[in-house]
PDB file of C-alpha atoms in Angstrom:
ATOM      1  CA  UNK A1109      17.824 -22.637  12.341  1.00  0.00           C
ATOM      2  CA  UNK A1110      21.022 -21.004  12.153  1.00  0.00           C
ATOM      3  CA  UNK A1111      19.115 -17.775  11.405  1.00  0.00           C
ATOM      4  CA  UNK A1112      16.575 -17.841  14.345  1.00  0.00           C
ATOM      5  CA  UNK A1113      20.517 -18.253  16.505  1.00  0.00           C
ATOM      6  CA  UNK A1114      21.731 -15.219  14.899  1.00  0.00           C
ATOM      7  CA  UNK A1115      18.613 -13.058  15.680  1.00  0.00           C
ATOM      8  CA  UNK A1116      18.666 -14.764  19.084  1.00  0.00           C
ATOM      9  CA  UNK A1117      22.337 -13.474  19.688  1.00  0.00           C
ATOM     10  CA  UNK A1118      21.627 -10.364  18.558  1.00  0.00           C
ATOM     11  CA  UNK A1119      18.877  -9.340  21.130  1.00  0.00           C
ATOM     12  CA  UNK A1120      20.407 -11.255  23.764  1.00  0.00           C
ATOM     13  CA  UNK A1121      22.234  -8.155  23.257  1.00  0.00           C
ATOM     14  CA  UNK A1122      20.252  -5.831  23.857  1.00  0.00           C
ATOM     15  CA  UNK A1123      17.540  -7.847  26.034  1.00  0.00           C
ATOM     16  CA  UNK A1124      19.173  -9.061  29.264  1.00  0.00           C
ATOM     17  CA  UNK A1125      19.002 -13.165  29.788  1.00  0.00           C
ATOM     18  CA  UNK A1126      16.280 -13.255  26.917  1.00  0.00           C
ATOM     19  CA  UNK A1127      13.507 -12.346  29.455  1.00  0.00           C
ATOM     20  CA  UNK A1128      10.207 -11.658  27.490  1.00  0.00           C
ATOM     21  CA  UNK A1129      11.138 -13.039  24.165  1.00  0.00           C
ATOM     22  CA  UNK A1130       9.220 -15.854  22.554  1.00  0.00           C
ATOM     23  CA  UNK A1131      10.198 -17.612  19.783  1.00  0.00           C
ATOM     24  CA  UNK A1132       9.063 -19.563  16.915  1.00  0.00           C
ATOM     25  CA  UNK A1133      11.302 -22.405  14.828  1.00  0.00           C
ATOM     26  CA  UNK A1134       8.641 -23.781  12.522  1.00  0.00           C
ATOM     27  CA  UNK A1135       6.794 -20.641  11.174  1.00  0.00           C
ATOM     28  CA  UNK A1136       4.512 -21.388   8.137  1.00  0.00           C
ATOM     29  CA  UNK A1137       4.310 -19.372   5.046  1.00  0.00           C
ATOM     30  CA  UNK A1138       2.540 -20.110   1.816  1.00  0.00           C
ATOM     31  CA  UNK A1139       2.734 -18.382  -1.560  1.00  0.00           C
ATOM     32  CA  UNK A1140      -0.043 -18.203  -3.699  1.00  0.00           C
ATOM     33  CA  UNK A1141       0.323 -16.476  -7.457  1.00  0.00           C
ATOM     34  CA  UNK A1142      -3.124 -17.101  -9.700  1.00  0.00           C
ATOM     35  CA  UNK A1143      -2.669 -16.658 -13.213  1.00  0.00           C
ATOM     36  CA  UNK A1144      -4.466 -17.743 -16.569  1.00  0.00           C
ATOM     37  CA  UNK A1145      -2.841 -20.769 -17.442  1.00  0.00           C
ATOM     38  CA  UNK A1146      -1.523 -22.276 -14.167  1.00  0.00           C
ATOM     39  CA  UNK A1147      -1.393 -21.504 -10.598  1.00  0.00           C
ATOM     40  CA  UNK A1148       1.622 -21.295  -8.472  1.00  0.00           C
ATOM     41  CA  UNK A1149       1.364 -22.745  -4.655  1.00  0.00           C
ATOM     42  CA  UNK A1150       4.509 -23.250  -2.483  1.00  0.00           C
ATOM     43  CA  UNK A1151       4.973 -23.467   1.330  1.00  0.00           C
ATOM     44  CA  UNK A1152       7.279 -23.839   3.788  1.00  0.00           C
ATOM     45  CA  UNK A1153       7.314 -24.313   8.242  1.00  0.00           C
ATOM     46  CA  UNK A1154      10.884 -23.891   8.899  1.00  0.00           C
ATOM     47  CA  UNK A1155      10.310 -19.669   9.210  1.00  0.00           C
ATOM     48  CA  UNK A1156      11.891 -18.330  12.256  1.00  0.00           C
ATOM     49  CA  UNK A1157      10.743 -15.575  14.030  1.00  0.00           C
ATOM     50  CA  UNK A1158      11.442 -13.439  17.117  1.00  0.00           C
ATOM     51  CA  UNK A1159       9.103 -11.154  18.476  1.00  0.00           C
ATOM     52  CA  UNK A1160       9.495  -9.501  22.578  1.00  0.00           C
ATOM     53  CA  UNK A1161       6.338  -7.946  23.536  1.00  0.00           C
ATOM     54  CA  UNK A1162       7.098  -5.132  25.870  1.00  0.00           C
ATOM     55  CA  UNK A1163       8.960  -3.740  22.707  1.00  0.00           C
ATOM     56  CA  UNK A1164       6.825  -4.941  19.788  1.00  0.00           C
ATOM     57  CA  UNK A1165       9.525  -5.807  17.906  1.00  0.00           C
ATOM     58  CA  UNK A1166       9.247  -8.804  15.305  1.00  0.00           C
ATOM     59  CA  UNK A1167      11.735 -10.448  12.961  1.00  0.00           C
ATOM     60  CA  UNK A1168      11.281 -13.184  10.968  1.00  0.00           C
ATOM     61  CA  UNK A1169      13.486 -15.098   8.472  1.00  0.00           C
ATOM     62  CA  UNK A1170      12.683 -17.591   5.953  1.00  0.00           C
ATOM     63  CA  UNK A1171      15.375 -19.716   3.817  1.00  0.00           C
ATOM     64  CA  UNK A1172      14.172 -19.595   0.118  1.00  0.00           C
ATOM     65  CA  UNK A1173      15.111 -23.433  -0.990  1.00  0.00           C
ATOM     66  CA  UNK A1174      12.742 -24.477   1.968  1.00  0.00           C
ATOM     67  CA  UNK A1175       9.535 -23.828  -0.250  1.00  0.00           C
ATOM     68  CA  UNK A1176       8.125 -26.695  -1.787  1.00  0.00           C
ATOM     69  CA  UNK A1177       6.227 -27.262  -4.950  1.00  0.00           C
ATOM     70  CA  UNK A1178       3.672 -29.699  -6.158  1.00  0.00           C
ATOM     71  CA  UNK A1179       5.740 -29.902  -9.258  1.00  0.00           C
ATOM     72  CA  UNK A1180       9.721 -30.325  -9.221  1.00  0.00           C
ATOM     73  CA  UNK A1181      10.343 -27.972 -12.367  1.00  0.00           C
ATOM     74  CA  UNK A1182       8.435 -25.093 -10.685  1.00  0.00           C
ATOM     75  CA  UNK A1183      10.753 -25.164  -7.436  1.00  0.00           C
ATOM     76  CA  UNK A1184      13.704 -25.470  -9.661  1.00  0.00           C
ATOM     77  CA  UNK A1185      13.085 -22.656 -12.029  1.00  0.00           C
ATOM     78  CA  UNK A1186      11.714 -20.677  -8.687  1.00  0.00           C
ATOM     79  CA  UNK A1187      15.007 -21.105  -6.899  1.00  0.00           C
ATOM     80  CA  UNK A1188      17.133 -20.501  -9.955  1.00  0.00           C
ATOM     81  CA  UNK A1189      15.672 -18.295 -12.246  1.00  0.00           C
ATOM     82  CA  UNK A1190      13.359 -16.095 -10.511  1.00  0.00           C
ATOM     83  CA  UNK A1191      14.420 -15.979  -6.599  1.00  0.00           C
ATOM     84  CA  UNK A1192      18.031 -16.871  -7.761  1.00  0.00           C
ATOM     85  CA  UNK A1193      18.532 -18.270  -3.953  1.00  0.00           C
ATOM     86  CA  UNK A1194      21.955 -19.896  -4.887  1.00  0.00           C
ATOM     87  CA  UNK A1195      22.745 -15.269  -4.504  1.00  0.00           C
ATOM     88  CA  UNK A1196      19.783 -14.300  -1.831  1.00  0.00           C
ATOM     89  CA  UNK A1197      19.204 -17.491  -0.077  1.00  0.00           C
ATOM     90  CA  UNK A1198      16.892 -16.074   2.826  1.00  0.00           C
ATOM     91  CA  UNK A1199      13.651 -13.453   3.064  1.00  0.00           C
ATOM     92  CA  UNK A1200      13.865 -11.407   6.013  1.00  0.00           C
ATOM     93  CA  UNK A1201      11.293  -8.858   7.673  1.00  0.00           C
ATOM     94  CA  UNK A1202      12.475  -6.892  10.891  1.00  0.00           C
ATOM     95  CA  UNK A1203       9.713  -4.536  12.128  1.00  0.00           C
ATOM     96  CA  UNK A1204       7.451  -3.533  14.819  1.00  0.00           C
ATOM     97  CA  UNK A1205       4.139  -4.764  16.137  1.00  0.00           C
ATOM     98  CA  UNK A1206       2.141  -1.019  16.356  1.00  0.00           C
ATOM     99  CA  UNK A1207      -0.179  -1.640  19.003  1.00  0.00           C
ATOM    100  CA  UNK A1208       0.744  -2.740  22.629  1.00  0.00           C
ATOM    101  CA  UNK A1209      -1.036  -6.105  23.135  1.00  0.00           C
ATOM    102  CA  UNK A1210      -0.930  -7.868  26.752  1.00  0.00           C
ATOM    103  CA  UNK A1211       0.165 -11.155  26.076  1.00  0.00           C
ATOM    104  CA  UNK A1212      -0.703 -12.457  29.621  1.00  0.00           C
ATOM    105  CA  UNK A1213      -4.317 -12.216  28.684  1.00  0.00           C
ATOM    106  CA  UNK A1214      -6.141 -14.410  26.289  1.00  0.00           C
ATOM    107  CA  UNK A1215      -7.947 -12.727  23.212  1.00  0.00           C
ATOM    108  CA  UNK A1216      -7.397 -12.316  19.605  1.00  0.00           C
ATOM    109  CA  UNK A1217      -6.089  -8.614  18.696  1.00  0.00           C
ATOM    110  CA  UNK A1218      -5.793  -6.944  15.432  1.00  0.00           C
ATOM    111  CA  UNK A1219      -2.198  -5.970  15.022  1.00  0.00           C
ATOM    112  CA  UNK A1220      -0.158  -3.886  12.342  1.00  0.00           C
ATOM    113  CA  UNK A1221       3.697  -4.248  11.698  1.00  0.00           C
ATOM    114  CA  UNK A1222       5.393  -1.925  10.455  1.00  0.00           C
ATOM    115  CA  UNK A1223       8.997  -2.581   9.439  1.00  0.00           C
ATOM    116  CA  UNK A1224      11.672  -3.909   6.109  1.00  0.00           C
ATOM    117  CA  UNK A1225      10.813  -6.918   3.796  1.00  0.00           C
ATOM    118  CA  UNK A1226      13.981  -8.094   2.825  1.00  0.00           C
ATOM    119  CA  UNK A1227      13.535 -10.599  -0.841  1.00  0.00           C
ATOM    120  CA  UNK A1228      15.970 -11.037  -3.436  1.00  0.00           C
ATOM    121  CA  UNK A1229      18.268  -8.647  -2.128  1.00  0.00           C
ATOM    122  CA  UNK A1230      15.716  -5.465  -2.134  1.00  0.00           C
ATOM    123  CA  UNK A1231      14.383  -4.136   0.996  1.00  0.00           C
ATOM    124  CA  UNK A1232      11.424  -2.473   1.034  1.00  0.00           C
ATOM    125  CA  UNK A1233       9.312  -0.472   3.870  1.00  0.00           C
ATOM    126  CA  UNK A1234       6.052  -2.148   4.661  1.00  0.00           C
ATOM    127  CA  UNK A1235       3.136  -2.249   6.691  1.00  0.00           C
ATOM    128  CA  UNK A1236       1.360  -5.361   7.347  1.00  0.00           C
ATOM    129  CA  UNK A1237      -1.850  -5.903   8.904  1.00  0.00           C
ATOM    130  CA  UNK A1238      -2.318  -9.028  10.953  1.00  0.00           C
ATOM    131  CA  UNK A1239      -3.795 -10.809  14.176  1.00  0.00           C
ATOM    132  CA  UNK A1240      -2.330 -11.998  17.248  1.00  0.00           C
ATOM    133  CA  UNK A1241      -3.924 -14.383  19.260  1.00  0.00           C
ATOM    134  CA  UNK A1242      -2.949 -15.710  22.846  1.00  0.00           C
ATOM    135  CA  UNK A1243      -4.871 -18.700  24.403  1.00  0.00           C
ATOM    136  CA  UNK A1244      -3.484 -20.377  27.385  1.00  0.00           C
ATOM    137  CA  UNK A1245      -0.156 -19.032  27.374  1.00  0.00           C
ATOM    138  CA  UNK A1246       0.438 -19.433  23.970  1.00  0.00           C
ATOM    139  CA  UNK A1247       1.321 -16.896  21.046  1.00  0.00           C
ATOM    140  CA  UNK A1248       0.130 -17.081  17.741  1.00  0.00           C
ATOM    141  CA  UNK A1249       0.199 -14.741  14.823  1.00  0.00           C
ATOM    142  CA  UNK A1250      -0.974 -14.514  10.922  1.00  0.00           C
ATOM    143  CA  UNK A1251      -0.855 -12.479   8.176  1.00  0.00           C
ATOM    144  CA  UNK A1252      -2.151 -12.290   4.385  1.00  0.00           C
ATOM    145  CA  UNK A1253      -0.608  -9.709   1.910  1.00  0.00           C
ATOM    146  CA  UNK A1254       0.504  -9.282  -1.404  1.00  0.00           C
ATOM    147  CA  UNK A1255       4.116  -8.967  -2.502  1.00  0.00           C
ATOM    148  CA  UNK A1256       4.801  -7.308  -6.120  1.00  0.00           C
ATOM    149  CA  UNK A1257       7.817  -8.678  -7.820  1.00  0.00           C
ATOM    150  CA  UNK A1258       8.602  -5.925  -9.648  1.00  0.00           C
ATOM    151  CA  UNK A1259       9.055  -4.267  -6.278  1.00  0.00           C
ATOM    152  CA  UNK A1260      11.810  -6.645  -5.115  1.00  0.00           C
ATOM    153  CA  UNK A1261      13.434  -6.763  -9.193  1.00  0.00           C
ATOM    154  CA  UNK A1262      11.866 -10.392  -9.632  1.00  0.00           C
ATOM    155  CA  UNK A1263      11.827 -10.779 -13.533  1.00  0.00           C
ATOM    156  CA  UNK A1264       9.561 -12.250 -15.048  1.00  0.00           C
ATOM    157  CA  UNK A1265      10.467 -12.866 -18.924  1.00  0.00           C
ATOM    158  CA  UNK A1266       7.853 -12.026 -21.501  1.00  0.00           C
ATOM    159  CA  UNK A1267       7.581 -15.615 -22.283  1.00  0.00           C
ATOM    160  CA  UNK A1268       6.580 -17.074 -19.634  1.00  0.00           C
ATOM    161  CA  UNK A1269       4.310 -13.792 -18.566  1.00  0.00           C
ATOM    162  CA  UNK A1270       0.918 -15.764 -19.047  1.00  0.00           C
ATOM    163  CA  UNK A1271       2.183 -18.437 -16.355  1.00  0.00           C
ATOM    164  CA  UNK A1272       3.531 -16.176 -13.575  1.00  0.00           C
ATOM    165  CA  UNK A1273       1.195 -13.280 -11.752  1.00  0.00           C
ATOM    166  CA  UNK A1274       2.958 -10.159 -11.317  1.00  0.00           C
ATOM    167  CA  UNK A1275       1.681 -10.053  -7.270  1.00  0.00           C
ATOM    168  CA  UNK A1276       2.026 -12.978  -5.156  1.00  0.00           C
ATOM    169  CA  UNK A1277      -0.061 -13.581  -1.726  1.00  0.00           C
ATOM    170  CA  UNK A1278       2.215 -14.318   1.184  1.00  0.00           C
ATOM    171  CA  UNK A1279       0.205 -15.838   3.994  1.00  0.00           C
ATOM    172  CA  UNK A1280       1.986 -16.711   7.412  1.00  0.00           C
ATOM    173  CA  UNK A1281       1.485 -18.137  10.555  1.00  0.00           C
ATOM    174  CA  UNK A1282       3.513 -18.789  13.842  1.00  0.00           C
ATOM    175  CA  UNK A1283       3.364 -20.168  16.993  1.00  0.00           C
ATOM    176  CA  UNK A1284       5.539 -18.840  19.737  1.00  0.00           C
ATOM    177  CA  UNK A1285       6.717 -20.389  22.945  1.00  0.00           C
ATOM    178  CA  UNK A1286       9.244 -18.445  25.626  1.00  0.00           C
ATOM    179  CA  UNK A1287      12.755 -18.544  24.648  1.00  0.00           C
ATOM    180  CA  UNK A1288      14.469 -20.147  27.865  1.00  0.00           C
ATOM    181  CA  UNK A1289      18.155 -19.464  27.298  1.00  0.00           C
ATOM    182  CA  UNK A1290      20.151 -22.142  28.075  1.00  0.00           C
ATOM    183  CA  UNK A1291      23.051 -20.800  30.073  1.00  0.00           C
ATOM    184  CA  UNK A1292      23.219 -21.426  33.824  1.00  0.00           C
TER     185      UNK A1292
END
């Protein structure tokens, strides 16, 4: 939470009294790698994200030991020898929804966001396609897309190249309520 607080002070900023920002502490995102002799699932729902409509802009943050495994040696040798989170202990994207969607009316809208992935210390540019949904005053947005490890210098040692997939499927979803600052 300590991340979704330093995001928050950030745009408190920059956006007077918070107005227009909505916020989400329990963000869910799931990894997904397929390969021939074992698959790979983790998740997580303690993402944070902050997106303000009227700008479009959207960060999220994600603390890498949150992920959970079925099996306790994959989440250790995740943590320590691939992610190495002990050195980059968070994933980060800061970016920009594209289109302009009015969040006062329900509907579900097709949305791009364009913006940095942050993971294991590499940023790259990306554009992500996605959906945002609002239904009764509430804010909800997912995404599916594939991360290549190579792109963020994940290793993955020629032994063990059989077990791990070189792309892994990110999928995330978040719910967001107002952010009602709590000064007086």
């Amino acid at each position: 939470m300590k991340y979704i607080s330093i995001i928050l002070l950030a745009w408190m900023s920059i956006n007077q009294a918070g107005q227009g920002i909505y916020v989400s502490k329990n963000a869910r995102i799931t990894l997904y790698s397929s390969a021939p002799i074992e698959d790979i699932k983790a998740s997580t729902s303690s993402g944070g994200s902050v997106y303000n409509p009227s700008s479009g802009e959207l960060d999220f943050s994600v603390n890498i030991k949150s992920f959970t495994f079925e099996k306790e040696l994959m989440q250790e040798h995740f943590n320590s020898d691939y992610m190495e989170s002990d050195k980059f202990p968070k994933a980060t994207f800061k970016g920009k929804v594209q289109e302009h969607v009015d969040v006062t009316k329900d509907g579900t809208y097709p949305i791009t966001v364009a913006g940095d992935l942050s993971v294991h210390g590499v940023t790259q540019k990306r554009t992500i396609p996605g959906t945002l949904t609002v239904k009764n005053g509430v804010i909800s947005m997912a995404s599916e897309f594939i991360v290549k490890c190579a792109d963020h210098n994940i290793s993955i040692p020629r032994i063990v190249f059989h077990n791990i997939a070189e792309t892994i499927k990110i999928n995330v979803s978040a719910a967001y309520t107002p952010y009602k600052s709590q000064t007086k």
